[in-house]
Every structure is written in C-alpha cells, then in structure tokens.
C-alpha cells in the first residue's frame, strides 16, 4: 500500500497530518483471503476492522436455524462486527469472503496504539458509527 492510497482513505475519515499517515501505515496490514474464507466466526471476538481493497464480504447470522444477511461490504468500505469490536464480546455473526479478497486490516490494539501517538486517530471512531 502506498502513502497516497492511505492518505485518500484517511481523508474520507477526517484530518490527518503527513506524520499521522506514516504512523497509520506502520499499523495497517495487507491480508489476502480466498472465496469462502472466514474473517470472523460466530462466538469469536472481533478484534480487527477491515478496509476492502478488492473483492466482497458478507456478514450473516443465524436466527431460528435460518441464515440472515447483516450486510455486504464492497471495495472502498470498512467491514467489522461493530458490537463485538466495540464491546469485545463474542460475535453473533460470521464474516466471510464472497470472492477472493484483499483487505487492509487494522486491529483494535493498533487503534489504541495510534490514539496514544496522535489524538487525530480518535477520528477512527467514525467508522464504528457508519
């Protein structure tokens, strides 16, 4: 990932300095998943948020033995199980790659580290509200 790509991503969230973009770059990991791979299983705690670089993701759960779709995430969108991530509680949904997938992963631990280095990263909370 280039600094320019990350800068474009962060501009959509808020105001970040060039140094902030550099800090962000040190904490984001590029991950690849194959179609059908799970990013999160029911019962696991969601410890990362994912920005979809390419591909698509589905979040779904079970209710009375029937599958229900919680959401679809496409290129340019953030994906996470918000309740599990925010409360560090077991997820009630599964997040699965609908196609071969490239994401930028930002862990909860990395977010806390970034906020400690620059208060500008408090703006990442906007992702949790969308």
mmCIF file of C-alpha atoms in Angstrom:
data_model
loop_
_atom_site.group_PDB
_atom_site.id
_atom_site.type_symbol
_atom_site.label_atom_id
_atom_site.label_comp_id
_atom_site.label_asym_id
_atom_site.label_seq_id
_atom_site.Cartn_x
_atom_site.Cartn_y
_atom_site.Cartn_z
ATOM 1 C CA UNK A 1 0.000 0.000 0.000
ATOM 2 C CA UNK A 2 1.275 3.427 -0.831
ATOM 3 C CA UNK A 3 1.197 6.522 1.330
ATOM 4 C CA UNK A 4 -1.045 8.162 -1.290
ATOM 5 C CA UNK A 5 -3.582 5.304 -1.086
ATOM 6 C CA UNK A 6 -3.690 5.550 2.695
ATOM 7 C CA UNK A 7 -3.943 9.332 2.559
ATOM 8 C CA UNK A 8 -7.024 9.057 0.289
ATOM 9 C CA UNK A 9 -8.543 6.563 2.710
ATOM 10 C CA UNK A 10 -7.918 8.772 5.742
ATOM 11 C CA UNK A 11 -9.187 11.951 4.041
ATOM 12 C CA UNK A 12 -12.605 10.282 3.961
ATOM 13 C CA UNK A 13 -12.486 9.910 7.746
ATOM 14 C CA UNK A 14 -11.060 13.236 8.903
ATOM 15 C CA UNK A 15 -7.987 15.449 9.043
ATOM 16 C CA UNK A 16 -4.645 13.700 9.402
ATOM 17 C CA UNK A 17 -1.121 15.071 9.080
ATOM 18 C CA UNK A 18 1.530 13.515 6.884
ATOM 19 C CA UNK A 19 3.086 12.090 10.054
ATOM 20 C CA UNK A 20 -0.281 10.559 11.025
ATOM 21 C CA UNK A 21 -0.480 8.836 7.630
ATOM 22 C CA UNK A 22 3.020 7.437 8.197
ATOM 23 C CA UNK A 23 2.003 6.155 11.645
ATOM 24 C CA UNK A 24 -1.146 4.597 10.203
ATOM 25 C CA UNK A 25 0.898 2.864 7.518
ATOM 26 C CA UNK A 26 3.057 1.157 10.158
ATOM 27 C CA UNK A 27 -0.028 -0.379 11.805
ATOM 28 C CA UNK A 28 -2.118 -1.478 8.799
ATOM 29 C CA UNK A 29 -1.548 -4.956 7.363
ATOM 30 C CA UNK A 30 -2.487 -6.152 3.911
ATOM 31 C CA UNK A 31 -4.289 -9.506 4.068
ATOM 32 C CA UNK A 32 -5.496 -11.823 1.326
ATOM 33 C CA UNK A 33 -8.411 -14.213 1.674
ATOM 34 C CA UNK A 34 -9.816 -16.790 -0.717
ATOM 35 C CA UNK A 35 -13.510 -17.003 -1.584
ATOM 36 C CA UNK A 36 -15.278 -18.706 1.326
ATOM 37 C CA UNK A 37 -12.630 -17.882 3.945
ATOM 38 C CA UNK A 38 -13.973 -16.614 7.274
ATOM 39 C CA UNK A 39 -12.666 -13.357 8.672
ATOM 40 C CA UNK A 40 -14.787 -13.805 11.808
ATOM 41 C CA UNK A 41 -16.804 -16.750 13.150
ATOM 42 C CA UNK A 42 -19.819 -16.678 15.441
ATOM 43 C CA UNK A 43 -18.598 -16.749 19.033
ATOM 44 C CA UNK A 44 -15.210 -15.172 18.306
ATOM 45 C CA UNK A 45 -14.450 -11.614 19.398
ATOM 46 C CA UNK A 46 -13.996 -9.176 16.509
ATOM 47 C CA UNK A 47 -10.525 -7.755 17.112
ATOM 48 C CA UNK A 48 -9.948 -6.039 13.741
ATOM 49 C CA UNK A 49 -11.639 -3.830 11.213
ATOM 50 C CA UNK A 50 -11.067 -4.415 7.508
ATOM 51 C CA UNK A 51 -10.985 -1.958 4.633
ATOM 52 C CA UNK A 52 -11.932 -3.735 1.392
ATOM 53 C CA UNK A 53 -9.282 -3.053 -1.248
ATOM 54 C CA UNK A 54 -10.752 -5.539 -3.728
ATOM 55 C CA UNK A 55 -13.408 -8.229 -3.554
ATOM 56 C CA UNK A 56 -16.534 -8.520 -1.454
ATOM 57 C CA UNK A 57 -17.573 -9.672 2.008
ATOM 58 C CA UNK A 58 -20.830 -10.861 3.563
ATOM 59 C CA UNK A 59 -21.773 -10.635 7.232
ATOM 60 C CA UNK A 60 -24.528 -13.032 8.269
ATOM 61 C CA UNK A 61 -26.031 -14.697 11.295
ATOM 62 C CA UNK A 62 -28.471 -17.422 12.217
ATOM 63 C CA UNK A 63 -31.914 -16.901 13.692
ATOM 64 C CA UNK A 64 -34.049 -19.963 14.408
ATOM 65 C CA UNK A 65 -31.805 -22.032 12.095
ATOM 66 C CA UNK A 66 -32.283 -19.550 9.242
ATOM 67 C CA UNK A 67 -29.478 -17.505 7.805
ATOM 68 C CA UNK A 68 -29.972 -13.739 7.675
ATOM 69 C CA UNK A 69 -27.756 -11.200 5.942
ATOM 70 C CA UNK A 70 -26.420 -8.463 8.201
ATOM 71 C CA UNK A 71 -24.520 -6.667 5.463
ATOM 72 C CA UNK A 72 -22.460 -6.731 2.286
ATOM 73 C CA UNK A 73 -19.146 -4.893 2.038
ATOM 74 C CA UNK A 74 -17.551 -3.929 -1.247
ATOM 75 C CA UNK A 75 -14.387 -2.204 -2.413
ATOM 76 C CA UNK A 76 -13.843 1.054 -0.542
ATOM 77 C CA UNK A 77 -15.895 0.087 2.538
ATOM 78 C CA UNK A 78 -14.971 -0.804 6.107
ATOM 79 C CA UNK A 79 -16.139 -4.149 7.479
ATOM 80 C CA UNK A 80 -16.348 -5.260 11.101
ATOM 81 C CA UNK A 81 -18.839 -6.647 13.586
ATOM 82 C CA UNK A 82 -19.425 -3.354 15.372
ATOM 83 C CA UNK A 83 -20.981 -4.709 18.580
ATOM 84 C CA UNK A 84 -18.330 -7.374 19.082
ATOM 85 C CA UNK A 85 -15.495 -4.961 18.236
ATOM 86 C CA UNK A 86 -16.756 -2.160 20.499
ATOM 87 C CA UNK A 87 -17.713 -4.327 23.467
ATOM 88 C CA UNK A 88 -15.062 -7.062 22.968
ATOM 89 C CA UNK A 89 -17.891 -9.561 23.240
ATOM 90 C CA UNK A 90 -18.492 -12.756 21.243
ATOM 91 C CA UNK A 91 -19.816 -12.095 17.760
ATOM 92 C CA UNK A 92 -23.340 -13.129 16.853
ATOM 93 C CA UNK A 93 -22.446 -13.031 13.155
ATOM 94 C CA UNK A 94 -19.985 -14.578 10.728
ATOM 95 C CA UNK A 95 -17.962 -12.517 8.258
ATOM 96 C CA UNK A 96 -16.958 -14.383 5.119
ATOM 97 C CA UNK A 97 -15.226 -13.557 1.824
ATOM 98 C CA UNK A 98 -17.691 -13.768 -1.083
ATOM 99 C CA UNK A 99 -14.817 -13.635 -3.565
ATOM 100 C CA UNK A 100 -11.052 -13.602 -3.488
ATOM 101 C CA UNK A 101 -10.339 -10.659 -1.254
ATOM 102 C CA UNK A 102 -7.658 -8.118 -0.413
ATOM 103 C CA UNK A 103 -8.178 -6.053 2.730
ATOM 104 C CA UNK A 104 -6.224 -3.653 4.883
ATOM 105 C CA UNK A 105 -6.559 -4.843 8.465
ATOM 106 C CA UNK A 106 -6.398 -2.539 11.460
ATOM 107 C CA UNK A 107 -6.519 -4.283 14.836
ATOM 108 C CA UNK A 108 -8.133 -2.924 17.972
ATOM 109 C CA UNK A 109 -4.685 -2.979 19.574
ATOM 110 C CA UNK A 110 -3.237 -0.908 16.700
ATOM 111 C CA UNK A 111 -6.035 1.649 17.021
ATOM 112 C CA UNK A 112 -5.286 2.101 20.727
ATOM 113 C CA UNK A 113 -1.581 2.473 19.924
ATOM 114 C CA UNK A 114 -2.296 5.063 17.215
ATOM 115 C CA UNK A 115 -4.567 7.095 19.507
ATOM 116 C CA UNK A 116 -1.771 7.114 22.099
ATOM 117 C CA UNK A 117 0.618 8.507 19.485
ATOM 118 C CA UNK A 118 -1.750 11.105 17.999
ATOM 119 C CA UNK A 119 -5.203 12.235 19.136
ATOM 120 C CA UNK A 120 -6.114 12.638 15.447
ATOM 121 C CA UNK A 121 -6.791 8.897 15.416
ATOM 122 C CA UNK A 122 -9.811 9.371 17.688
ATOM 123 C CA UNK A 123 -11.496 10.206 14.361
ATOM 124 C CA UNK A 124 -11.378 6.479 13.516
ATOM 125 C CA UNK A 125 -14.416 6.193 15.786
ATOM 126 C CA UNK A 126 -16.450 7.487 12.834
ATOM 127 C CA UNK A 127 -16.029 4.066 11.224
ATOM 128 C CA UNK A 128 -17.904 2.499 14.129
ATOM 129 C CA UNK A 129 -20.873 4.800 13.593
ATOM 130 C CA UNK A 130 -21.359 4.144 9.873
#
